[in-house]
PDB file of C-alpha atoms in Angstrom:
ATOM      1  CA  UNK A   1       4.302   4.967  60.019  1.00  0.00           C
ATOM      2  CA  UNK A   2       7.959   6.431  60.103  1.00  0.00           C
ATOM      3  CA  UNK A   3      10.828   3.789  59.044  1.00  0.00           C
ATOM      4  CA  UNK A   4      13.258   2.546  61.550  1.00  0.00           C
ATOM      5  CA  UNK A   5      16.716   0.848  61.333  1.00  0.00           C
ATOM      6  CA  UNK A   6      17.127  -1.419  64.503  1.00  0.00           C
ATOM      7  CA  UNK A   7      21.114  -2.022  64.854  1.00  0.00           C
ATOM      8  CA  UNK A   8      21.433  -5.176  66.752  1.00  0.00           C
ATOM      9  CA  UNK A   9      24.848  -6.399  68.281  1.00  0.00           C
ATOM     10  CA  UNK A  10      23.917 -10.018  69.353  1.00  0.00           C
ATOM     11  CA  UNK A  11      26.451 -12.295  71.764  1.00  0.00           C
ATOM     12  CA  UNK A  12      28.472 -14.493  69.618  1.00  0.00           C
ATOM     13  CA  UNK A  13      27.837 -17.980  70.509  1.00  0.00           C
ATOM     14  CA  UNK A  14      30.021 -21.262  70.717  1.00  0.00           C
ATOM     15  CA  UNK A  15      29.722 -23.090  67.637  1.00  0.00           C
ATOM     16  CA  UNK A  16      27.962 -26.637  67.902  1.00  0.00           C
ATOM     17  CA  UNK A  17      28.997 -29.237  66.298  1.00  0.00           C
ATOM     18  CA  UNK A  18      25.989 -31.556  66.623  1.00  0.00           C
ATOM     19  CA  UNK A  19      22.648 -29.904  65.854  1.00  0.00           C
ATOM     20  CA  UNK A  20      19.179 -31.220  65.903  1.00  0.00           C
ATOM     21  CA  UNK A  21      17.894 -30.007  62.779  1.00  0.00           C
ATOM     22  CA  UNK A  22      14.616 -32.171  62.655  1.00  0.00           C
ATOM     23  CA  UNK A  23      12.967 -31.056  66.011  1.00  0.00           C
ATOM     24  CA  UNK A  24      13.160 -27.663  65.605  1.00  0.00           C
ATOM     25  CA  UNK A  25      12.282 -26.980  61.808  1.00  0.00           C
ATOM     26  CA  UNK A  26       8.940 -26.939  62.688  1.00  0.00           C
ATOM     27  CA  UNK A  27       9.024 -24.085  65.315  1.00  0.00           C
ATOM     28  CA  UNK A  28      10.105 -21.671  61.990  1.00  0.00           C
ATOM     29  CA  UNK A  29       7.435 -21.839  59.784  1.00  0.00           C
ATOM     30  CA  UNK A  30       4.897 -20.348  62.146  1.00  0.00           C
ATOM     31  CA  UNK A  31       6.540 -17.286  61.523  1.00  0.00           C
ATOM     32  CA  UNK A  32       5.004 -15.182  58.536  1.00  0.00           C
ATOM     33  CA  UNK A  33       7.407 -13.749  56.794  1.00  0.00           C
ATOM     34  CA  UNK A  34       9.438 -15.339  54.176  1.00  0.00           C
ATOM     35  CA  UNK A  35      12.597 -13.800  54.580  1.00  0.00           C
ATOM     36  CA  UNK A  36      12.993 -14.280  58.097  1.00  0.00           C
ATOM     37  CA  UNK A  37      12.622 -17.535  57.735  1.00  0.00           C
ATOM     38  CA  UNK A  38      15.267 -18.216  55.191  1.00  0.00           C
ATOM     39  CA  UNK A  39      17.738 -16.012  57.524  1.00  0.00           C
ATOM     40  CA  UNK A  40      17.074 -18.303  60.143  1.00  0.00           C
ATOM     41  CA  UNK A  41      17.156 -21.520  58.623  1.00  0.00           C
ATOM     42  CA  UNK A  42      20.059 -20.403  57.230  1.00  0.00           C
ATOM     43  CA  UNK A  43      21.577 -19.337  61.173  1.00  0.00           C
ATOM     44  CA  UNK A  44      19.841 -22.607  62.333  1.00  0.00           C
ATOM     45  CA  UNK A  45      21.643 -24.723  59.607  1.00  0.00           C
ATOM     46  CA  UNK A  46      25.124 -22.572  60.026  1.00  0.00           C
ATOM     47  CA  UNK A  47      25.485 -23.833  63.834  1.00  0.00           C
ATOM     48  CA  UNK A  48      24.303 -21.133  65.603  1.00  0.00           C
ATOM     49  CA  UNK A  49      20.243 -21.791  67.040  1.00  0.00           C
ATOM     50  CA  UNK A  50      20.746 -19.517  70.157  1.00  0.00           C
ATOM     51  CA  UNK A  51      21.149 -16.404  67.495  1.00  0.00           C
ATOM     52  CA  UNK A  52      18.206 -17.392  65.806  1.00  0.00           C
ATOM     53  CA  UNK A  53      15.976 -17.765  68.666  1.00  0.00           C
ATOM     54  CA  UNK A  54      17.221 -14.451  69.828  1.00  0.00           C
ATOM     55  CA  UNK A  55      16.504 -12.583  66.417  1.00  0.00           C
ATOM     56  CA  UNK A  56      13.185 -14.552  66.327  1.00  0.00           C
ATOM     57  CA  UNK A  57      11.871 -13.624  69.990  1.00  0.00           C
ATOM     58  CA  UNK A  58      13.093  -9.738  68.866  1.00  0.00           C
ATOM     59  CA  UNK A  59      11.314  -9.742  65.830  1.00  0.00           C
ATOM     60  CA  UNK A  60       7.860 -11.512  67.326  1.00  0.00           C
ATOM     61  CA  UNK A  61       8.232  -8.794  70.497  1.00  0.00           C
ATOM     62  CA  UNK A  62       8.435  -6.284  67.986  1.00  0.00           C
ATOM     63  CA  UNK A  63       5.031  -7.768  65.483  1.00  0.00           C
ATOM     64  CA  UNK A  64       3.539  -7.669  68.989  1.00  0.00           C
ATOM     65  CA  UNK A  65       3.731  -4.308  69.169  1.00  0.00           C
ATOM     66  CA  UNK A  66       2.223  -3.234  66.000  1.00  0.00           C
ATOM     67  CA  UNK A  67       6.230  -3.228  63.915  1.00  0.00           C
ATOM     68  CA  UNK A  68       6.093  -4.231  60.432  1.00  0.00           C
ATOM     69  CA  UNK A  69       9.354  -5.538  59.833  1.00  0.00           C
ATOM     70  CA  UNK A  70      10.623  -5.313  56.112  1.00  0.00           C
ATOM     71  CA  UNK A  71      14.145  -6.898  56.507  1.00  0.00           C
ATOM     72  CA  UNK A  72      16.548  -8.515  58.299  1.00  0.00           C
ATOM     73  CA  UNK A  73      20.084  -8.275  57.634  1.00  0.00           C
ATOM     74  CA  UNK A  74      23.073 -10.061  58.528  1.00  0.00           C
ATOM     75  CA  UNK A  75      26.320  -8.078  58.887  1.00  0.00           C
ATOM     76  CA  UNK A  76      28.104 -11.183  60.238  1.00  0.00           C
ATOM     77  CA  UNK A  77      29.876 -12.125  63.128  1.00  0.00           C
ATOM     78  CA  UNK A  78      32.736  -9.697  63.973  1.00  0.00           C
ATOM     79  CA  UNK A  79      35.334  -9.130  66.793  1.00  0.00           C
ATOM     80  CA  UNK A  80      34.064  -6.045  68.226  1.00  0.00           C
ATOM     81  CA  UNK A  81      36.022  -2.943  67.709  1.00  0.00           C
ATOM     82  CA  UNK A  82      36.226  -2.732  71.510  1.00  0.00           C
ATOM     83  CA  UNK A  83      35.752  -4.700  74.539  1.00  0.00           C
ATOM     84  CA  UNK A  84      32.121  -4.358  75.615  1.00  0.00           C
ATOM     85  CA  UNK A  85      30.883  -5.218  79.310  1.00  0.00           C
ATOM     86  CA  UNK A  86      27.228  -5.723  79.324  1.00  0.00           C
ATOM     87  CA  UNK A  87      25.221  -8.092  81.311  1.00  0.00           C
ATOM     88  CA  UNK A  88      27.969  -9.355  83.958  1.00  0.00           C
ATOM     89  CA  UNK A  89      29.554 -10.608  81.074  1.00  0.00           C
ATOM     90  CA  UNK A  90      33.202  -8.860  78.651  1.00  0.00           C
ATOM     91  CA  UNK A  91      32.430  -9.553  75.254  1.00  0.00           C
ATOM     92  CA  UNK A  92      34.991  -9.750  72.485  1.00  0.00           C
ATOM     93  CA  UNK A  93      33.036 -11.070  69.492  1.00  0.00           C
ATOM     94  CA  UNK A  94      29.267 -10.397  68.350  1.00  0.00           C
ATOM     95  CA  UNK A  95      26.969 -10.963  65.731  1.00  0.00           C
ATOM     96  CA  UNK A  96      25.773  -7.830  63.563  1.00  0.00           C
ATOM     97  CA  UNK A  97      22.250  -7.634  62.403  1.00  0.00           C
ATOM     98  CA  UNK A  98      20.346  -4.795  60.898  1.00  0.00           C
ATOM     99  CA  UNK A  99      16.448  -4.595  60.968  1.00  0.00           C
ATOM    100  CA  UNK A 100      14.768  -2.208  58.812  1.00  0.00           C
ATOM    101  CA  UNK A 101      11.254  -2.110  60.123  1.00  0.00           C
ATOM    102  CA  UNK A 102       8.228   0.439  59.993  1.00  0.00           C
ATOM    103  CA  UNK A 103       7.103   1.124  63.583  1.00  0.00           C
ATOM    104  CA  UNK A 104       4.797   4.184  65.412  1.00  0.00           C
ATOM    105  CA  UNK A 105       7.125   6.025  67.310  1.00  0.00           C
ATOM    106  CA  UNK A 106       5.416   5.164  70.542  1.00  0.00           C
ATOM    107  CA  UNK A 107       7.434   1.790  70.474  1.00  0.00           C
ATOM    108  CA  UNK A 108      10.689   2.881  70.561  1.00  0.00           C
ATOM    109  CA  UNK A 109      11.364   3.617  74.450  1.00  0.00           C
ATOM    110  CA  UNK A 110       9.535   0.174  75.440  1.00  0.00           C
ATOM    111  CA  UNK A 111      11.492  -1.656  72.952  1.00  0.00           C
ATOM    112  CA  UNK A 112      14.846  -0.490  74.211  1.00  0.00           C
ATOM    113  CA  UNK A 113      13.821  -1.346  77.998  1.00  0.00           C
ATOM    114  CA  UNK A 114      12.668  -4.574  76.852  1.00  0.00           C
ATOM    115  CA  UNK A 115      16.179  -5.767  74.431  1.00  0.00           C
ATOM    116  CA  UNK A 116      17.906  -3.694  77.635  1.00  0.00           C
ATOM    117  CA  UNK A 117      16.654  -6.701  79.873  1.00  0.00           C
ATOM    118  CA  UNK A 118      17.388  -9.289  77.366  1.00  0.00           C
ATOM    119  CA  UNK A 119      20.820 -10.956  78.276  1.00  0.00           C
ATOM    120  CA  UNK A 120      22.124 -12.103  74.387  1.00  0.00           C
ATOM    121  CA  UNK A 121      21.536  -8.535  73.313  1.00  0.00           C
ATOM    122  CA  UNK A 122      25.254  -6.498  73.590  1.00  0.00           C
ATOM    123  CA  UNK A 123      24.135  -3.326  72.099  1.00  0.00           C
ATOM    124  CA  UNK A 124      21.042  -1.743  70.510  1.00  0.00           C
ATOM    125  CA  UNK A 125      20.223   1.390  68.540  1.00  0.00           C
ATOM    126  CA  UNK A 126      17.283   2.848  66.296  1.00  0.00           C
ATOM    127  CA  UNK A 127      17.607   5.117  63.797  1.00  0.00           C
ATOM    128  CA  UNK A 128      15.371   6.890  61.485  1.00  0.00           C
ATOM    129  CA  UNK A 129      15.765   5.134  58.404  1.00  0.00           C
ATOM    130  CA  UNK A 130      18.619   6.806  56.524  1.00  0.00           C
ATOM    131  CA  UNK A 131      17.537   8.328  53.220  1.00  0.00           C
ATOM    132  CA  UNK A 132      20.292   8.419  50.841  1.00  0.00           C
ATOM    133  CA  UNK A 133      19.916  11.648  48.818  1.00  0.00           C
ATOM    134  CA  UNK A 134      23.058  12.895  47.002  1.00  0.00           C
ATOM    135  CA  UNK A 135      21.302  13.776  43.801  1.00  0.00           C
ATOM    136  CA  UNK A 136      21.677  17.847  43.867  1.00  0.00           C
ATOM    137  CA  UNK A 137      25.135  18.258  45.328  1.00  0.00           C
ATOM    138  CA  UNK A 138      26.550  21.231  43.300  1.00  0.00           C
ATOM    139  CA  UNK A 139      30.460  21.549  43.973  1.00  0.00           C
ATOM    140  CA  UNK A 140      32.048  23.471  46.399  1.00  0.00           C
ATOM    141  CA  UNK A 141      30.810  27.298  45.893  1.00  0.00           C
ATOM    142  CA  UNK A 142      33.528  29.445  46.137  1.00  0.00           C
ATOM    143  CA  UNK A 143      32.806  31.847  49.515  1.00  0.00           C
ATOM    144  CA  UNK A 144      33.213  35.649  48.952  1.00  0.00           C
ATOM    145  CA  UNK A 145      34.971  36.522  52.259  1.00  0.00           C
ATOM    146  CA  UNK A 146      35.071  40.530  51.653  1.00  0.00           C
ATOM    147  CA  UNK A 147      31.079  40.298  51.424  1.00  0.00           C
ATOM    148  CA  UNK A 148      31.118  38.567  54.387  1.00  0.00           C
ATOM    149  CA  UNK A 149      33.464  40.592  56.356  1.00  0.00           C
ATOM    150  CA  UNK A 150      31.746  43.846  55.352  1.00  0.00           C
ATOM    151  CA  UNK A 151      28.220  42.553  55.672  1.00  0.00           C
ATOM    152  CA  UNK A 152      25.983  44.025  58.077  1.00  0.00           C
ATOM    153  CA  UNK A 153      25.232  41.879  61.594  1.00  0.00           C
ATOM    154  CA  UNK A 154      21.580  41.152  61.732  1.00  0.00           C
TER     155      UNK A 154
ATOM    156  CA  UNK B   1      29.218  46.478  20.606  1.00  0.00           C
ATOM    157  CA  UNK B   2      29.993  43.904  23.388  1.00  0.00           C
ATOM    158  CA  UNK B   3      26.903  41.747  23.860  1.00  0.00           C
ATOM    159  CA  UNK B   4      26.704  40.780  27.916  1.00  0.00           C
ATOM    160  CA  UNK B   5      26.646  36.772  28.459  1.00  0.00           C
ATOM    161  CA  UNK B   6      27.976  35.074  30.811  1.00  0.00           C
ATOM    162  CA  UNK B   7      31.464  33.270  30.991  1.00  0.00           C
ATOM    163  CA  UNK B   8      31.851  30.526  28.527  1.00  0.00           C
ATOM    164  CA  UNK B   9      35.040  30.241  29.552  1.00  0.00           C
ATOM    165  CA  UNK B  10      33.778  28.862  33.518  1.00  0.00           C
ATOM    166  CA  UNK B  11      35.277  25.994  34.769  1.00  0.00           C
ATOM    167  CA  UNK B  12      32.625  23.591  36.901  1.00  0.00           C
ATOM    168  CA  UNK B  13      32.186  24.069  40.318  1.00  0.00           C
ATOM    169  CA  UNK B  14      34.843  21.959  42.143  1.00  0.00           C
ATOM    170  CA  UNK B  15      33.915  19.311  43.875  1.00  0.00           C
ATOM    171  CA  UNK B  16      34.982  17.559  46.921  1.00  0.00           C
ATOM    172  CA  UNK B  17      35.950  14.221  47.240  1.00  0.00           C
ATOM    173  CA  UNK B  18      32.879  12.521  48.718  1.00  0.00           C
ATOM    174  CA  UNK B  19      30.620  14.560  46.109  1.00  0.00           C
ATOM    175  CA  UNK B  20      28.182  11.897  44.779  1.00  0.00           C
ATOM    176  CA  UNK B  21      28.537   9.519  47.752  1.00  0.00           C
ATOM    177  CA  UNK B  22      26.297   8.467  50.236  1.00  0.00           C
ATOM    178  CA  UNK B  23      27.554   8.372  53.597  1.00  0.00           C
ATOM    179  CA  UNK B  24      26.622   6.008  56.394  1.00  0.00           C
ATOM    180  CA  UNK B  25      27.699   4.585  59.777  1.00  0.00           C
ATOM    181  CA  UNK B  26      27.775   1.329  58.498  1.00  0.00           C
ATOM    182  CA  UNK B  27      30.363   1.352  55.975  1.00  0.00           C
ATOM    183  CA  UNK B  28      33.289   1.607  58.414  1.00  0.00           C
ATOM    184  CA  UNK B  29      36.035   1.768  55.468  1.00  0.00           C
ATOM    185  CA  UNK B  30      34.761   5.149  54.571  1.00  0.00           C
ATOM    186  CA  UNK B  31      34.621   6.520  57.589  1.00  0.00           C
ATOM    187  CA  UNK B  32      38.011   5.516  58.890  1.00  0.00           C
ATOM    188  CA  UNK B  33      39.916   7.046  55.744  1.00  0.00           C
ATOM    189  CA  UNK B  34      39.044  10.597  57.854  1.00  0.00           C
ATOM    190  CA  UNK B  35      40.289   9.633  61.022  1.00  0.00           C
ATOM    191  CA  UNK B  36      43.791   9.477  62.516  1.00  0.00           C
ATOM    192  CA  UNK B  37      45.581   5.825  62.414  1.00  0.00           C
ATOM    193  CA  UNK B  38      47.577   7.444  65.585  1.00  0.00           C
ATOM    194  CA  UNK B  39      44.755   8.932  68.084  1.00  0.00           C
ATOM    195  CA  UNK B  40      41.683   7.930  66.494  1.00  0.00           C
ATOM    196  CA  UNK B  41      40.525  11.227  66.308  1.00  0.00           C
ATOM    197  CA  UNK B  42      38.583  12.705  63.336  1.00  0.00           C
ATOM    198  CA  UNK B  43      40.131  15.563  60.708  1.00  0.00           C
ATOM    199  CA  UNK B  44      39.318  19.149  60.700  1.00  0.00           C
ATOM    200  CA  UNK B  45      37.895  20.733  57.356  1.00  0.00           C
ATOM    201  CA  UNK B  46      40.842  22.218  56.483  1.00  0.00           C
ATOM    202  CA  UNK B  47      42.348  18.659  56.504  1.00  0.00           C
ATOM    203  CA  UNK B  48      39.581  16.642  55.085  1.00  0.00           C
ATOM    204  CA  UNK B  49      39.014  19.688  52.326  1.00  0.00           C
ATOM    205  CA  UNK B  50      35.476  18.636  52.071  1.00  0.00           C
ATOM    206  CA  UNK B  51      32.739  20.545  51.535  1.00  0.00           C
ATOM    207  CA  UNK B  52      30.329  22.201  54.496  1.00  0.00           C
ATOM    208  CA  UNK B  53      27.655  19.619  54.483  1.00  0.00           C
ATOM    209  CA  UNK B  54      29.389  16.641  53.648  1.00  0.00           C
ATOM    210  CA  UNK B  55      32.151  17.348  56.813  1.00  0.00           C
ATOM    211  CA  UNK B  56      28.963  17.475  58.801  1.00  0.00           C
ATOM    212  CA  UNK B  57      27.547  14.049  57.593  1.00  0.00           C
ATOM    213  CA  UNK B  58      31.070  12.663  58.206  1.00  0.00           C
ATOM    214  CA  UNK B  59      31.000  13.889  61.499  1.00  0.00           C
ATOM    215  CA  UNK B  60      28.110  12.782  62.800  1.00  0.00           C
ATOM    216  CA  UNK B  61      28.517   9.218  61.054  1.00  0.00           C
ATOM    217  CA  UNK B  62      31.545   8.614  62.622  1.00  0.00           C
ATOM    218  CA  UNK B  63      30.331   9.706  66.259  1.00  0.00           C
ATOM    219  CA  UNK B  64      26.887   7.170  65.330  1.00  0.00           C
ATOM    220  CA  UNK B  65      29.666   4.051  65.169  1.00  0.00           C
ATOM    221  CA  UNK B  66      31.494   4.946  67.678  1.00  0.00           C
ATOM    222  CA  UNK B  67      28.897   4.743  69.750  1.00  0.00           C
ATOM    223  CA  UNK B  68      26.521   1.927  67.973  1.00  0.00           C
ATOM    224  CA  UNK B  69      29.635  -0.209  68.423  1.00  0.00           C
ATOM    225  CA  UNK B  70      30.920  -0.489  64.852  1.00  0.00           C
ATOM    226  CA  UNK B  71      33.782   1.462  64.543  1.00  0.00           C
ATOM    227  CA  UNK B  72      37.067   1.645  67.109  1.00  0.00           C
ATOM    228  CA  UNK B  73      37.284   5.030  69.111  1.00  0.00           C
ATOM    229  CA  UNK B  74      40.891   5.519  70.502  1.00  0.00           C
ATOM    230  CA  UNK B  75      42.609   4.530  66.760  1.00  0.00           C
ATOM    231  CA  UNK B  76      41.853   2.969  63.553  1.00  0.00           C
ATOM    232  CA  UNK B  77      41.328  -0.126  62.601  1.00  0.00           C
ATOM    233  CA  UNK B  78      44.286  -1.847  61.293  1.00  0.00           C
ATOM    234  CA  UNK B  79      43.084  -3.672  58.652  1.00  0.00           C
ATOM    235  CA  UNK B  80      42.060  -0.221  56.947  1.00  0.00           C
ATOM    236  CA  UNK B  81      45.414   1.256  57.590  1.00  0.00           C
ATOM    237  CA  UNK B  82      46.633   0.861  53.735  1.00  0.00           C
ATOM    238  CA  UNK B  83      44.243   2.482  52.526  1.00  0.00           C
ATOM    239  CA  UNK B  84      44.704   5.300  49.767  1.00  0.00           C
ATOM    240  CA  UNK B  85      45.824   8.681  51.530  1.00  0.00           C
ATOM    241  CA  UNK B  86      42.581  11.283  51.060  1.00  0.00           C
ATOM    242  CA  UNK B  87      43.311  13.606  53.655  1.00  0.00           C
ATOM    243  CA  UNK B  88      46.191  16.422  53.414  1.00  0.00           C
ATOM    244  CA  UNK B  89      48.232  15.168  56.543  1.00  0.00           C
ATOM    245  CA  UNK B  90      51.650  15.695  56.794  1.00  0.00           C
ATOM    246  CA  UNK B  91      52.886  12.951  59.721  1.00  0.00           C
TER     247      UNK B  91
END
């Protein structure tokens, strides 16, 4: 299965002073992987459980759908570079998150309709998984330009 | 009798300035160092002076934040604006 990179611009919330640690804990360990639980305890635990229920509802939609999801990244929350209008709403500030997943490619339309209809979701992109290769660059080779003048068109 | 070999004397190949890095959409900084603080928009090759593949790479990285929502379009973003000069602009 190809790799994906799922850019994710969530809605920044209102932070919370008061949260209600103890009922919810045990909602997050039904979820299987390890490292998606410590990034959302650690959302949970920073004031913000609407992001958290919004990553984990992505990330179940997408385990529904046959994803394997490898990791989940938080870029932090950020004033966006410019004012986005999505969902009857303007937004100034959003959360950044970054999931690197390995999906079929069949899933890719459905799972942009289905974040498009999700309201918390600004702004969503997949990408192939970006494979860094700068091993072999040789410098700039000088370019003969009378050979290339004089050379014949195909 | 002169024995043919090739120039000891050859200097590397020169490189440009992005030669061993990896470029991506994510890392904003980067990207903004080849844009204009004034319009926003993004410098030609003969500005830049980088080489054929990476000006492509730049190109397209830039045009992937604009539109993924990580990097301003119509300037650049002021908290990069001290940055070390790379480009050959003359203001």
């Amino acid at each position: 299965m190809p790799r994906y990179e799922l850019a994710l611009i969530l809605k920044a919330m209102q932070r919370s002073a008061a949260i209600n640690g103890t009922k919810l804990f045990p909602l997050l360990f039904f979820l299987r992987d390890r490292l998606l639980q410590t990034t959302l305890c650690l959302l949970w635990s920073s004031g913000q459980p609407e992001t958290a229920a919004v990553l984990k509802r992505t990330v179940e939609a997408l385990m529904e759908r046959g994803a394997v999801v490898r990791n989940l990244e938080n870029l932090g929350e950020r004033s966006l570079p410019y004012k986005i209008s999505k969902h009857k709403e303007r937004h100034r500030r959003g959360g950044y998150f970054l999931i690197d997943l390995e999906a079929p490619p069949s899933i890719v339309s459905p799972m942009m309709d289905h974040l498009g209809r999700d309201i918390d979701v600004i702004r969503r992109a997949f990408i192939k998984h970006p494979v860094s290769k700068t091993e072999e660059c040789s410098g700039i080779i000088p370019v003969n330009y009378e050979d290339k003048l004089i050379a014949k068109k195909k | 009798q002169p024995i043919q070999m090739e120039n000891p004397y050859k200097e590397p190949p020169k490189k440009c300035v992005l030669c061993g890095i990896n470029v991506d959409y994510k890392n904003v900084q980067l990207l903004s160092q080849f844009v204009s603080p004034h319009t926003g928009c993004i410098y030609g090759r003969h500005i830049t002076g980088l080489c054929n593949k990476k000006q492509k790479e730049i190109t397209k990285a830039i045009k992937r934040a604009h539109v993924f929502g990580f990097m301003p379009v119509m300037f650049k973003n002021p908290s990069f604006l001290t940055d070390p000069k790379i480009c050959n602009v003359k203001y």
